[in-house]
Every structure is written in structure tokens, then in C-alpha cells.
Amino acid sequence: MTSAEAKSENAATSLITAVMLLSVGYAILRYHIAGPVPWKDFSFFILNKGICLGAFILLTLNFAFGPLNNLGVTVPPGWLNARKAMGMSGFLLVLIHVLMSLMLFNPAIYGKFFEPNGSLTLLAGLSMLAGVLAFVVLWGYNLSFQTHLREDKAFIQFITSRKFLLVAMTLGGAHLFFMGYKGWLNPSGWHGGLPPVSLVAFVFFATGYAVNVLGRK
Ligand code: HEM
């Protein structure tokens, strides 16, 4: 492949399509086919799970491709060139997740997040705080490439630094950990033996975090 060909190659469409099909497919398999959730809940409750899983995977891959390359794993040029589109799609999908979650957020749907008196449990409060902070950090990250801030080299160096990305990823990981760890520790309760969406996402988080610690300069 010539260097001009490598520069123009971009696998964004196929990567984003594959990640979203697998994520929504996994949510359908776990909650509708292996689990008890009725199909009428697909269009909002279950699709939200598929969307946030896909978003989480796209963002983790976006942050991990560069460091993986530094570690000597050959990441195809088309995948490296796909990072911008993956980051932007991941952010917009998270925005959809936030809007959907806020509409669904009540004790009838998320019983485990609420005390009997209707207030949030400690774990739900911590999970939602981390989710809101992760969302705002991600928003700031995307904004900095779309505005005049991108000309500020020191700022871009900071926002793409190892420290900043590790903090951003940790907020996403904390959102998942506090909401899910009790269920992760009870595999006998997993529908069809399939791990919860939050645990699948957490495995991507932990792997992406390790790759960034080791491979990001
Ligand atoms: C304002 C910010 C946010 C709010 C209010 C929020 C709300 C929620 C809620 C209510 C759930 C439970 C969904 C369910 O079990 O059906 C959830 C799960 C999840 N969220 Fe968020 N979230 C926010 C930000 C984020 C961000 C920034 C990310 C990714 C970077 C994210 C990724 C996920 C993932 C992967 C799950 C696991 C889904 C599951 O286990 O079912 N969320 N979020």
C-alpha cells in the first residue's frame, strides 16, 4: 500500500456499523431472548442498553488505537483514520443514552437505584454522579476540537494527555462499577449465563485503561 492510499483509507463506517450491530444484538439476546423482558420494551429500554454499550466500546477503541500502535500492535491505517468519526459518533450516542435514561429514570423501571422512600441509593447516586461528570468531560473533549481551542497547542496537549484520558475513562468505569458490581458477583442470576451489559462495558474499560497506561506517551 502506498502512503497516499494509507492516508485516505477510513474504516469508520464499517467499524461503527459492526460495533452498533453487535452491541444492540447483545442487548436483544440477553434481555429479550435469554431474559424475561417483553419485546414492547425494545424501542426504548433495551435499545438504550445497546446504544450505551456501543458508545462505550467506540469511545474506548478511539482512545486505545493510538496507544496500541505504540505498543507494537499493528492497527490498520483505516482504523487509525476512523478515530475522529468514532469519537464524534460515540459522543452523540452517549447523548442519546443520556436523554433516554433521563426519560426512563423512575423507580418502576430502575427499582434497584431507589430506596423504598423514593430517594436514590448511595450506589445509584455515585454511579449517576460519575455518569454526569463523564458526560461533561466528554463534551468538553469534543468541543475542544470543534472550536478555536484546537489552535491552542498546550490545551490540546493537556486534553489528549495520558492523565486527562485516564481520569475521563475512570469516570466512565465508575459509572458502570457502582451501578453493576453487585450483579456482576452473582453469575447464577445472569440471563442465559450472559454477563450484564455493564460488565461487558467494564471489561472494555479495564482493557482500554491498561492499554493507555502502558502505551500512551
Ligand atoms: C448524564 C449522564 C448519564 C446518565 C444520567 C446515565 C444514566 C444511566 C442509567 C440510568 C443507566 C442504567 C441503564 C439500564 O440499566 O438500563 C446507565 C447505564 C449505562 N451507561 Fe450511563 N448515564 C450517563 C452517562 C454515561 C456515559 C458518559 C457513558 C459512557 C461513556 C455511559 C454508559 C453507560 C453504560 C455502558 C451503561 C450500562 C448499561 C446497562 O448495564 O444496562 N453513561 N446510564
mmCIF file of C-alpha atoms and ligand atoms in Angstrom:
data_model
loop_
_atom_site.group_PDB
_atom_site.id
_atom_site.type_symbol
_atom_site.label_atom_id
_atom_site.label_comp_id
_atom_site.label_asym_id
_atom_site.label_seq_id
_atom_site.Cartn_x
_atom_site.Cartn_y
_atom_site.Cartn_z
ATOM 1 C CA MET A 1 0.000 0.000 0.000
ATOM 2 C CA THR A 2 1.356 3.463 -0.881
ATOM 3 C CA SER A 3 1.410 6.108 1.856
ATOM 4 C CA ALA A 4 -1.221 8.140 -0.041
ATOM 5 C CA GLU A 5 -3.528 5.100 -0.060
ATOM 6 C CA ALA A 6 -2.934 4.535 3.672
ATOM 7 C CA LYS A 7 -3.742 8.193 4.397
ATOM 8 C CA SER A 8 -7.076 8.127 2.548
ATOM 9 C CA GLU A 9 -8.261 4.763 3.899
ATOM 10 C CA ASN A 10 -11.008 5.076 6.525
ATOM 11 C CA ALA A 11 -12.858 2.171 8.123
ATOM 12 C CA ALA A 12 -15.214 4.369 10.200
ATOM 13 C CA THR A 13 -18.469 3.248 8.568
ATOM 14 C CA SER A 14 -17.748 -0.454 8.854
ATOM 15 C CA LEU A 15 -16.313 -0.212 12.396
ATOM 16 C CA ILE A 16 -19.217 1.885 13.726
ATOM 17 C CA THR A 17 -21.809 -0.339 12.000
ATOM 18 C CA ALA A 18 -20.200 -3.547 13.325
ATOM 19 C CA VAL A 19 -19.903 -2.235 16.910
ATOM 20 C CA MET A 20 -23.505 -1.000 16.968
ATOM 21 C CA LEU A 21 -24.952 -4.193 15.440
ATOM 22 C CA LEU A 22 -23.046 -6.371 17.928
ATOM 23 C CA SER A 23 -23.999 -4.158 20.903
ATOM 24 C CA VAL A 24 -27.706 -3.901 20.106
ATOM 25 C CA GLY A 25 -27.670 -7.615 19.171
ATOM 26 C CA TYR A 26 -26.154 -8.496 22.550
ATOM 27 C CA ALA A 27 -28.805 -6.472 24.416
ATOM 28 C CA ILE A 28 -31.570 -8.240 22.427
ATOM 29 C CA LEU A 29 -30.021 -11.659 23.074
ATOM 30 C CA ARG A 30 -29.515 -11.117 26.815
ATOM 31 C CA TYR A 31 -32.703 -9.323 27.765
ATOM 32 C CA HIS A 32 -35.338 -10.471 25.223
ATOM 33 C CA ILE A 33 -34.195 -13.915 24.038
ATOM 34 C CA ALA A 34 -32.399 -15.310 27.124
ATOM 35 C CA GLY A 35 -34.107 -12.942 29.591
ATOM 36 C CA PRO A 36 -37.675 -12.049 30.515
ATOM 37 C CA VAL A 37 -38.001 -8.503 29.089
ATOM 38 C CA PRO A 38 -41.064 -8.204 26.778
ATOM 39 C CA TRP A 39 -40.446 -7.075 23.170
ATOM 40 C CA LYS A 40 -42.601 -3.986 23.653
ATOM 41 C CA ASP A 41 -39.683 -2.607 25.722
ATOM 42 C CA PHE A 42 -37.197 -2.923 22.863
ATOM 43 C CA SER A 43 -37.679 0.501 21.309
ATOM 44 C CA PHE A 44 -36.581 2.417 24.405
ATOM 45 C CA PHE A 45 -35.416 0.429 27.461
ATOM 46 C CA ILE A 46 -33.374 -2.252 25.682
ATOM 47 C CA LEU A 47 -32.250 -0.100 22.746
ATOM 48 C CA ASN A 48 -30.836 2.334 25.353
ATOM 49 C CA LYS A 49 -28.665 -0.503 26.710
ATOM 50 C CA GLY A 50 -27.438 -1.404 23.204
ATOM 51 C CA ILE A 51 -26.742 2.248 22.380
ATOM 52 C CA CYS A 52 -24.740 2.976 25.547
ATOM 53 C CA LEU A 53 -22.760 -0.267 25.181
ATOM 54 C CA GLY A 54 -21.913 0.610 21.550
ATOM 55 C CA ALA A 55 -20.997 4.175 22.546
ATOM 56 C CA PHE A 56 -18.759 2.940 25.338
ATOM 57 C CA ILE A 57 -16.954 0.489 23.025
ATOM 58 C CA LEU A 58 -16.481 3.096 20.268
ATOM 59 C CA LEU A 59 -15.028 5.618 22.740
ATOM 60 C CA THR A 60 -12.723 3.040 24.321
ATOM 61 C CA LEU A 61 -11.451 1.899 20.908
ATOM 62 C CA ASN A 62 -10.993 5.533 19.893
ATOM 63 C CA PHE A 63 -8.758 6.135 22.928
ATOM 64 C CA ALA A 64 -6.931 2.780 22.617
ATOM 65 C CA PHE A 65 -5.920 2.539 18.922
ATOM 66 C CA GLY A 66 -3.038 5.059 19.224
ATOM 67 C CA PRO A 67 -1.509 3.536 22.401
ATOM 68 C CA LEU A 68 -1.955 0.016 20.948
ATOM 69 C CA ASN A 69 0.053 1.125 17.922
ATOM 70 C CA ASN A 70 2.761 2.484 20.253
ATOM 71 C CA LEU A 71 2.892 -0.923 21.959
ATOM 72 C CA GLY A 72 3.782 -2.567 18.634
ATOM 73 C CA VAL A 73 0.338 -3.976 17.758
ATOM 74 C CA THR A 74 -0.274 -3.147 14.092
ATOM 75 C CA VAL A 75 -3.507 -1.158 13.965
ATOM 76 C CA PRO A 76 -4.559 -0.817 10.275
ATOM 77 C CA PRO A 77 -4.329 2.777 8.915
ATOM 78 C CA GLY A 78 -8.061 2.704 8.098
ATOM 79 C CA TRP A 79 -8.803 2.113 11.799
ATOM 80 C CA LEU A 80 -6.445 4.887 12.945
ATOM 81 C CA ASN A 81 -8.065 7.274 10.439
ATOM 82 C CA ALA A 82 -11.516 6.261 11.779
ATOM 83 C CA ARG A 83 -10.837 7.682 15.254
ATOM 84 C CA LYS A 84 -12.323 11.138 14.687
ATOM 85 C CA ALA A 85 -15.626 9.735 13.389
ATOM 86 C CA MET A 86 -15.690 7.100 16.158
ATOM 87 C CA GLY A 87 -15.154 9.735 18.858
ATOM 88 C CA MET A 88 -17.855 12.024 17.471
ATOM 89 C CA SER A 89 -20.344 9.141 16.963
ATOM 90 C CA GLY A 90 -19.556 7.800 20.450
ATOM 91 C CA PHE A 91 -20.280 11.208 21.950
ATOM 92 C CA LEU A 92 -23.578 11.624 20.051
ATOM 93 C CA LEU A 93 -24.652 8.095 21.013
ATOM 94 C CA VAL A 94 -23.889 8.875 24.685
ATOM 95 C CA LEU A 95 -26.044 11.996 24.309
ATOM 96 C CA ILE A 96 -28.898 9.760 23.064
ATOM 97 C CA HIS A 97 -28.252 7.437 26.063
ATOM 98 C CA VAL A 98 -28.422 10.374 28.487
ATOM 99 C CA LEU A 99 -31.709 11.668 27.042
ATOM 100 C CA MET A 100 -33.266 8.180 27.006
ATOM 101 C CA SER A 101 -32.040 7.364 30.544
ATOM 102 C CA LEU A 102 -33.390 10.616 31.963
ATOM 103 C CA MET A 103 -36.831 9.881 30.447
ATOM 104 C CA LEU A 104 -36.825 6.361 31.903
ATOM 105 C CA PHE A 105 -35.360 7.285 35.283
ATOM 106 C CA ASN A 106 -38.022 6.264 37.829
ATOM 107 C CA PRO A 107 -38.379 3.532 40.493
ATOM 108 C CA ALA A 108 -40.831 1.473 38.409
ATOM 109 C CA ILE A 109 -38.118 0.889 35.771
ATOM 110 C CA TYR A 110 -34.897 1.108 37.795
ATOM 111 C CA GLY A 111 -36.082 -0.314 41.136
ATOM 112 C CA LYS A 112 -32.501 -1.144 42.200
ATOM 113 C CA PHE A 113 -31.471 2.539 42.028
ATOM 114 C CA PHE A 114 -34.120 3.699 44.542
ATOM 115 C CA GLU A 115 -34.805 3.320 48.278
ATOM 116 C CA PRO A 116 -38.382 2.399 49.281
ATOM 117 C CA ASN A 117 -38.972 6.096 50.137
ATOM 118 C CA GLY A 118 -38.152 7.115 46.545
ATOM 119 C CA SER A 119 -34.696 8.621 47.179
ATOM 120 C CA LEU A 120 -31.586 7.366 45.349
ATOM 121 C CA THR A 121 -29.468 4.628 46.950
ATOM 122 C CA LEU A 122 -25.845 5.536 47.754
ATOM 123 C CA LEU A 123 -24.546 3.372 44.861
ATOM 124 C CA ALA A 124 -27.016 4.855 42.358
ATOM 125 C CA GLY A 125 -26.035 8.378 43.467
ATOM 126 C CA LEU A 126 -22.327 7.613 42.989
ATOM 127 C CA SER A 127 -22.973 5.932 39.628
ATOM 128 C CA MET A 128 -25.078 8.825 38.314
ATOM 129 C CA LEU A 129 -22.573 11.424 39.586
ATOM 130 C CA ALA A 130 -19.783 9.630 37.721
ATOM 131 C CA GLY A 131 -22.027 9.361 34.613
ATOM 132 C CA VAL A 132 -22.825 13.082 34.615
ATOM 133 C CA LEU A 133 -19.142 14.010 35.122
ATOM 134 C CA ALA A 134 -18.042 11.573 32.393
ATOM 135 C CA PHE A 135 -20.591 13.107 30.041
ATOM 136 C CA VAL A 136 -19.460 16.683 30.727
ATOM 137 C CA VAL A 137 -15.767 15.755 30.363
ATOM 138 C CA LEU A 138 -16.534 14.018 27.066
ATOM 139 C CA TRP A 139 -18.483 17.053 25.916
ATOM 140 C CA GLY A 140 -15.531 19.332 26.747
ATOM 141 C CA TYR A 141 -13.157 16.941 24.963
ATOM 142 C CA ASN A 142 -15.221 17.033 21.749
ATOM 143 C CA LEU A 143 -15.807 20.758 21.955
ATOM 144 C CA SER A 144 -12.094 21.475 22.158
ATOM 145 C CA PHE A 145 -11.551 20.031 18.648
ATOM 146 C CA GLN A 146 -14.520 21.916 17.131
ATOM 147 C CA THR A 147 -13.647 25.429 18.375
ATOM 148 C CA HIS A 148 -10.703 27.842 18.228
ATOM 149 C CA LEU A 149 -9.321 25.942 21.251
ATOM 150 C CA ARG A 150 -7.834 23.419 18.815
ATOM 151 C CA GLU A 151 -5.240 26.043 17.838
ATOM 152 C CA ASP A 152 -4.046 26.214 21.454
ATOM 153 C CA LYS A 153 -1.296 23.578 21.377
ATOM 154 C CA ALA A 154 -0.796 23.472 25.160
ATOM 155 C CA PHE A 155 -4.510 22.928 25.730
ATOM 156 C CA ILE A 156 -4.763 20.154 23.129
ATOM 157 C CA GLN A 157 -1.663 18.544 24.627
ATOM 158 C CA PHE A 158 -3.384 18.588 28.032
ATOM 159 C CA ILE A 159 -6.735 17.243 26.799
ATOM 160 C CA THR A 160 -5.107 14.387 24.875
ATOM 161 C CA SER A 161 -2.628 13.657 27.700
ATOM 162 C CA ARG A 162 -2.462 10.315 29.447
ATOM 163 C CA LYS A 163 -3.546 11.866 32.761
ATOM 164 C CA PHE A 164 -6.654 13.544 31.321
ATOM 165 C CA LEU A 165 -7.802 10.494 29.350
ATOM 166 C CA LEU A 166 -7.253 8.168 32.308
ATOM 167 C CA VAL A 167 -9.407 10.435 34.512
ATOM 168 C CA ALA A 168 -12.110 10.599 31.800
ATOM 169 C CA MET A 169 -12.092 6.810 31.402
ATOM 170 C CA THR A 170 -12.161 6.291 35.185
ATOM 171 C CA LEU A 171 -15.375 8.341 35.418
ATOM 172 C CA GLY A 172 -16.989 6.061 32.799
ATOM 173 C CA GLY A 173 -15.697 2.979 34.654
ATOM 174 C CA ALA A 174 -17.058 4.321 37.989
ATOM 175 C CA HIS A 175 -20.500 4.894 36.378
ATOM 176 C CA LEU A 176 -20.555 1.189 35.460
ATOM 177 C CA PHE A 177 -18.936 -0.165 38.634
ATOM 178 C CA PHE A 178 -21.300 1.468 41.148
ATOM 179 C CA MET A 179 -24.408 0.554 39.170
ATOM 180 C CA GLY A 180 -23.407 -3.007 38.384
ATOM 181 C CA TYR A 181 -20.886 -4.689 40.649
ATOM 182 C CA LYS A 182 -23.457 -6.386 42.880
ATOM 183 C CA GLY A 183 -24.999 -8.116 39.841
ATOM 184 C CA TRP A 184 -21.539 -8.994 38.436
ATOM 185 C CA LEU A 185 -20.821 -11.010 41.582
ATOM 186 C CA ASN A 186 -23.940 -13.147 41.118
ATOM 187 C CA PRO A 187 -23.432 -15.136 37.879
ATOM 188 C CA SER A 188 -26.257 -17.522 38.797
ATOM 189 C CA GLY A 189 -28.639 -14.603 38.191
ATOM 190 C CA TRP A 190 -27.313 -13.792 34.690
ATOM 191 C CA HIS A 191 -29.911 -14.382 31.949
ATOM 192 C CA GLY A 192 -28.749 -17.387 29.880
ATOM 193 C CA GLY A 193 -25.382 -17.204 31.680
ATOM 194 C CA LEU A 194 -24.659 -13.991 29.721
ATOM 195 C CA PRO A 195 -22.885 -11.193 31.681
ATOM 196 C CA PRO A 196 -24.762 -7.879 32.122
ATOM 197 C CA VAL A 197 -24.173 -5.076 29.618
ATOM 198 C CA SER A 198 -22.490 -3.047 32.389
ATOM 199 C CA LEU A 199 -19.917 -5.848 32.928
ATOM 200 C CA VAL A 200 -19.217 -6.254 29.194
ATOM 201 C CA ALA A 201 -18.600 -2.491 29.018
ATOM 202 C CA PHE A 202 -16.423 -2.644 32.150
ATOM 203 C CA VAL A 203 -14.175 -5.298 30.552
ATOM 204 C CA PHE A 204 -13.630 -2.893 27.624
ATOM 205 C CA PHE A 205 -12.927 -0.111 30.136
ATOM 206 C CA ALA A 206 -10.356 -2.181 32.075
ATOM 207 C CA THR A 207 -8.586 -3.321 28.884
ATOM 208 C CA GLY A 208 -8.622 0.195 27.389
ATOM 209 C CA TYR A 209 -7.327 1.645 30.651
ATOM 210 C CA ALA A 210 -4.407 -0.809 30.776
ATOM 211 C CA VAL A 211 -3.537 -0.131 27.107
ATOM 212 C CA ASN A 212 -3.497 3.628 27.821
ATOM 213 C CA VAL A 213 -1.381 3.272 30.975
ATOM 214 C CA LEU A 214 1.180 1.191 29.073
ATOM 215 C CA GLY A 215 1.082 2.715 25.588
ATOM 216 C CA ARG A 216 0.142 6.404 25.804
ATOM 217 C CA LYS A 217 3.124 8.756 25.898
HETATM 218 C C1 HEM B 1 -25.801 12.414 32.364
HETATM 219 C C2 HEM B 1 -25.068 11.317 32.265
HETATM 220 C C3 HEM B 1 -25.590 9.916 32.353
HETATM 221 C C4 HEM B 1 -26.757 9.404 32.869
HETATM 222 C C5 HEM B 1 -27.901 10.158 33.524
HETATM 223 C C6 HEM B 1 -26.715 7.969 32.678
HETATM 224 C C7 HEM B 1 -27.704 7.092 33.093
HETATM 225 C C8 HEM B 1 -27.614 5.725 33.034
HETATM 226 C C9 HEM B 1 -28.609 4.798 33.527
HETATM 227 C C10 HEM B 1 -29.933 5.178 34.161
HETATM 228 C C11 HEM B 1 -28.146 3.548 33.266
HETATM 229 C C12 HEM B 1 -28.858 2.213 33.580
HETATM 230 C C13 HEM B 1 -29.391 1.747 32.245
HETATM 231 C C14 HEM B 1 -30.038 0.402 32.291
HETATM 232 O O1 HEM B 1 -29.590 -0.475 33.046
HETATM 233 O O2 HEM B 1 -30.988 0.189 31.529
HETATM 234 C C15 HEM B 1 -26.886 3.674 32.610
HETATM 235 C C16 HEM B 1 -26.127 2.624 32.159
HETATM 236 C C17 HEM B 1 -25.004 2.729 31.380
HETATM 237 N N1 HEM B 1 -24.408 3.899 30.981
HETATM 238 FE FE1 HEM B 1 -24.983 5.757 31.514
HETATM 239 N N2 HEM B 1 -25.559 7.631 32.030
HETATM 240 C C18 HEM B 1 -24.840 8.784 31.824
HETATM 241 C C19 HEM B 1 -23.615 8.892 31.217
HETATM 242 C C20 HEM B 1 -22.963 7.854 30.595
HETATM 243 C C21 HEM B 1 -21.728 7.982 29.871
HETATM 244 C C22 HEM B 1 -20.940 9.283 29.691
HETATM 245 C C23 HEM B 1 -21.440 6.737 29.385
HETATM 246 C C24 HEM B 1 -20.293 6.282 28.513
HETATM 247 C C25 HEM B 1 -19.159 6.885 28.375
HETATM 248 C C26 HEM B 1 -22.465 5.820 29.823
HETATM 249 C C27 HEM B 1 -22.502 4.466 29.557
HETATM 250 C C28 HEM B 1 -23.352 3.577 30.151
HETATM 251 C C29 HEM B 1 -23.288 2.127 30.010
HETATM 252 C C30 HEM B 1 -22.290 1.349 29.141
HETATM 253 C C31 HEM B 1 -24.309 1.592 30.814
HETATM 254 C C32 HEM B 1 -24.585 0.106 31.082
HETATM 255 C C33 HEM B 1 -25.958 -0.302 30.616
HETATM 256 C C34 HEM B 1 -26.523 -1.474 31.379
HETATM 257 O O3 HEM B 1 -25.865 -2.120 32.180
HETATM 258 O O4 HEM B 1 -27.692 -1.735 31.178
HETATM 259 N N3 HEM B 1 -23.385 6.533 30.554
HETATM 260 N N4 HEM B 1 -26.561 5.005 32.481
#
